[in-house]
Structures are given as structure tokens and as C-alpha cells.
Amino acid sequence: MNTAPRPRVRRRRDTEHRLTHDVDVWVATASPDGAPYLVPLSFDWDGEALLVATPADSPTGRNLAATRTARLGLGTTRDVTMIDGDVEGLDIDALPPERADRFAASTGFDPRTPATPYRWFRITPRRVQAWREENELRGRELMRDGHWLVRHSGGDSSDTPEGS
């Protein structure tokens, strides 16, 4: 590909588009003793956090509940968004019905219906990185400590990639 690197404001806009329109995300967790686990899960983005659901007793459910952290990967290896987030576990009946209905409609799956007990997990981004190729590694960090490092803009700005 090897095109010019996108300005950081464009990367933020592309990331927000992906969060709004994608349905699935790779969720990486680790057990308290450090054993890694990686699964794809459907998600819904509400503008502040990603909502996922998984069986409460699955390795992912146990890891999310125990460590309260996750790393998420959106996109392909040549157009990736990596998100490190804080996790809040919620019982399956804890969400307002309209929020759970929105998840079911956007993902095509309703975790309130299986016989296996599911839990909701709300993942709030603390760090967001986005890059396509090597030329975008510099300036890949878009959010740190839960705060965007670049202002949202309706159009491309003249910002240049900053070091990370």
C-alpha cells in the first residue's frame, strides 16, 4: 500500500467510524495467573464504551470479571485499531431493556435468551492506537488515560503525526 500516513485527526475519525459500524472485535484477556485468551465477540458502541456479552463461566467471562481489563483489536493487520480498556461486569438483567435491545438489534444476537448464563461487560477505552502500515506507527496513539489526544474534526486538518 505505502501511501502517505493519515493525519491523527483522520485516524480518530476512521476509528470512530469503525466503532460505530463494525460488529465484531477480537477480545484479548488474561487469567489472574497470566494465561492469555483471545476470542472474537460481537459488540455495540454507545459513544463512550463497547458493550460485549459472553458466558459468565467462559474463560473470557472469568478473565474479564477477575482482572477488569482487556485489549481489543478491530480491523485487519494492515488497518488496525488497538484498544486497552477498563472492564465493568454487569448481570444480564442489569441493563435497561432498550440498551439490551439495541445490542441485540445491532449484533444479531440476544444474550438474554440462551440457556447458558451470560454477563454483559462494558469496556471503556483507556488507550487507543490506530495505524495501517509502518509509516503510521509514529503518531499511532490517539487516546491516553481515557482522553483523546487529538480533537475531533469534521474534516481533515493539517495536523501531522506526532511521536508515540
mmCIF file of C-alpha atoms in Angstrom, residues 34-122:
data_model
loop_
_atom_site.group_PDB
_atom_site.id
_atom_site.type_symbol
_atom_site.label_atom_id
_atom_site.label_comp_id
_atom_site.label_asym_id
_atom_site.label_seq_id
_atom_site.Cartn_x
_atom_site.Cartn_y
_atom_site.Cartn_z
ATOM 1 C CA GLY A 34 -1.255 -14.665 33.259
ATOM 2 C CA ALA A 35 -2.608 -17.306 30.856
ATOM 3 C CA PRO A 36 -3.684 -15.461 27.662
ATOM 4 C CA TYR A 37 -7.019 -15.983 25.935
ATOM 5 C CA LEU A 38 -8.288 -14.479 22.656
ATOM 6 C CA VAL A 39 -11.823 -14.647 21.233
ATOM 7 C CA PRO A 40 -13.966 -12.747 18.730
ATOM 8 C CA LEU A 41 -17.091 -11.195 20.242
ATOM 9 C CA SER A 42 -19.870 -9.015 18.887
ATOM 10 C CA PHE A 43 -20.035 -5.516 20.344
ATOM 11 C CA ASP A 44 -22.087 -2.358 20.377
ATOM 12 C CA TRP A 45 -20.548 1.093 20.834
ATOM 13 C CA ASP A 46 -22.534 3.785 22.654
ATOM 14 C CA GLY A 47 -20.060 6.609 22.056
ATOM 15 C CA GLU A 48 -18.224 6.012 25.348
ATOM 16 C CA ALA A 49 -17.761 2.263 25.774
ATOM 17 C CA LEU A 50 -18.049 -1.059 23.983
ATOM 18 C CA LEU A 51 -20.660 -3.497 25.252
ATOM 19 C CA VAL A 52 -19.940 -7.210 24.837
ATOM 20 C CA ALA A 53 -21.593 -10.331 26.244
ATOM 21 C CA THR A 54 -20.118 -13.741 26.915
ATOM 22 C CA PRO A 55 -20.994 -16.740 29.066
ATOM 23 C CA ALA A 56 -20.231 -15.933 32.701
ATOM 24 C CA ASP A 57 -18.263 -19.173 33.167
ATOM 25 C CA SER A 58 -16.259 -18.980 29.917
ATOM 26 C CA PRO A 59 -12.525 -18.241 30.143
ATOM 27 C CA THR A 60 -13.181 -14.759 28.747
ATOM 28 C CA GLY A 61 -16.029 -14.087 31.200
ATOM 29 C CA ARG A 62 -13.932 -15.247 34.147
ATOM 30 C CA ASN A 63 -10.883 -13.259 32.993
ATOM 31 C CA LEU A 64 -12.849 -10.043 32.399
ATOM 32 C CA ALA A 65 -14.503 -10.318 35.816
ATOM 33 C CA ALA A 66 -11.249 -11.116 37.621
ATOM 34 C CA THR A 67 -8.802 -8.671 36.020
ATOM 35 C CA ARG A 68 -11.225 -5.965 34.857
ATOM 36 C CA THR A 69 -9.004 -5.210 31.851
ATOM 37 C CA ALA A 70 -8.967 -6.193 28.193
ATOM 38 C CA ARG A 71 -7.181 -5.449 24.950
ATOM 39 C CA LEU A 72 -9.362 -5.213 21.856
ATOM 40 C CA GLY A 73 -8.386 -5.418 18.196
ATOM 41 C CA LEU A 74 -10.565 -4.014 15.413
ATOM 42 C CA GLY A 75 -9.878 -4.309 11.720
ATOM 43 C CA THR A 76 -7.196 -6.087 9.760
ATOM 44 C CA THR A 77 -3.476 -6.270 10.371
ATOM 45 C CA ARG A 78 -2.980 -3.570 7.722
ATOM 46 C CA ASP A 79 -5.624 -1.258 9.202
ATOM 47 C CA VAL A 80 -5.812 -1.946 12.914
ATOM 48 C CA THR A 81 -7.264 -0.198 15.930
ATOM 49 C CA MET A 82 -5.987 -1.440 19.292
ATOM 50 C CA ILE A 83 -7.926 -0.522 22.423
ATOM 51 C CA ASP A 84 -6.857 -1.100 26.011
ATOM 52 C CA GLY A 85 -9.851 -0.766 28.287
ATOM 53 C CA ASP A 86 -11.235 -0.955 31.787
ATOM 54 C CA VAL A 87 -13.991 -3.526 32.259
ATOM 55 C CA GLU A 88 -17.198 -3.380 34.251
ATOM 56 C CA GLY A 89 -19.150 -6.632 34.570
ATOM 57 C CA LEU A 90 -22.943 -6.493 34.701
ATOM 58 C CA ASP A 91 -25.552 -9.153 35.329
ATOM 59 C CA ILE A 92 -27.578 -9.963 32.226
ATOM 60 C CA ASP A 93 -30.699 -8.244 33.618
ATOM 61 C CA ALA A 94 -28.796 -5.124 34.785
ATOM 62 C CA LEU A 95 -29.104 -3.136 31.549
ATOM 63 C CA PRO A 96 -32.160 -1.077 30.712
ATOM 64 C CA PRO A 97 -34.232 -3.096 28.198
ATOM 65 C CA GLU A 98 -33.728 -0.514 25.435
ATOM 66 C CA ARG A 99 -29.920 -0.817 25.749
ATOM 67 C CA ALA A 100 -30.035 -4.628 25.624
ATOM 68 C CA ASP A 101 -32.484 -4.442 22.702
ATOM 69 C CA ARG A 102 -30.082 -2.120 20.853
ATOM 70 C CA PHE A 103 -27.241 -4.632 21.340
ATOM 71 C CA ALA A 104 -29.422 -7.476 20.030
ATOM 72 C CA ALA A 105 -30.554 -5.458 17.001
ATOM 73 C CA SER A 106 -27.062 -4.255 16.031
ATOM 74 C CA THR A 107 -25.272 -7.593 16.531
ATOM 75 C CA GLY A 108 -27.993 -10.070 15.559
ATOM 76 C CA PHE A 109 -27.552 -11.886 18.880
ATOM 77 C CA ASP A 110 -29.519 -11.548 22.115
ATOM 78 C CA PRO A 111 -27.507 -12.863 25.086
ATOM 79 C CA ARG A 112 -30.616 -12.700 27.288
ATOM 80 C CA THR A 113 -32.148 -15.733 25.534
ATOM 81 C CA PRO A 114 -29.670 -18.681 25.691
ATOM 82 C CA ALA A 115 -29.970 -21.229 28.500
ATOM 83 C CA THR A 116 -26.270 -20.660 29.274
ATOM 84 C CA PRO A 117 -25.968 -17.723 31.714
ATOM 85 C CA TYR A 118 -24.357 -14.719 30.033
ATOM 86 C CA ARG A 119 -22.995 -11.481 31.514
ATOM 87 C CA TRP A 120 -22.577 -8.067 29.969
ATOM 88 C CA PHE A 121 -19.166 -6.426 30.009
ATOM 89 C CA ARG A 122 -18.812 -2.713 29.419
#
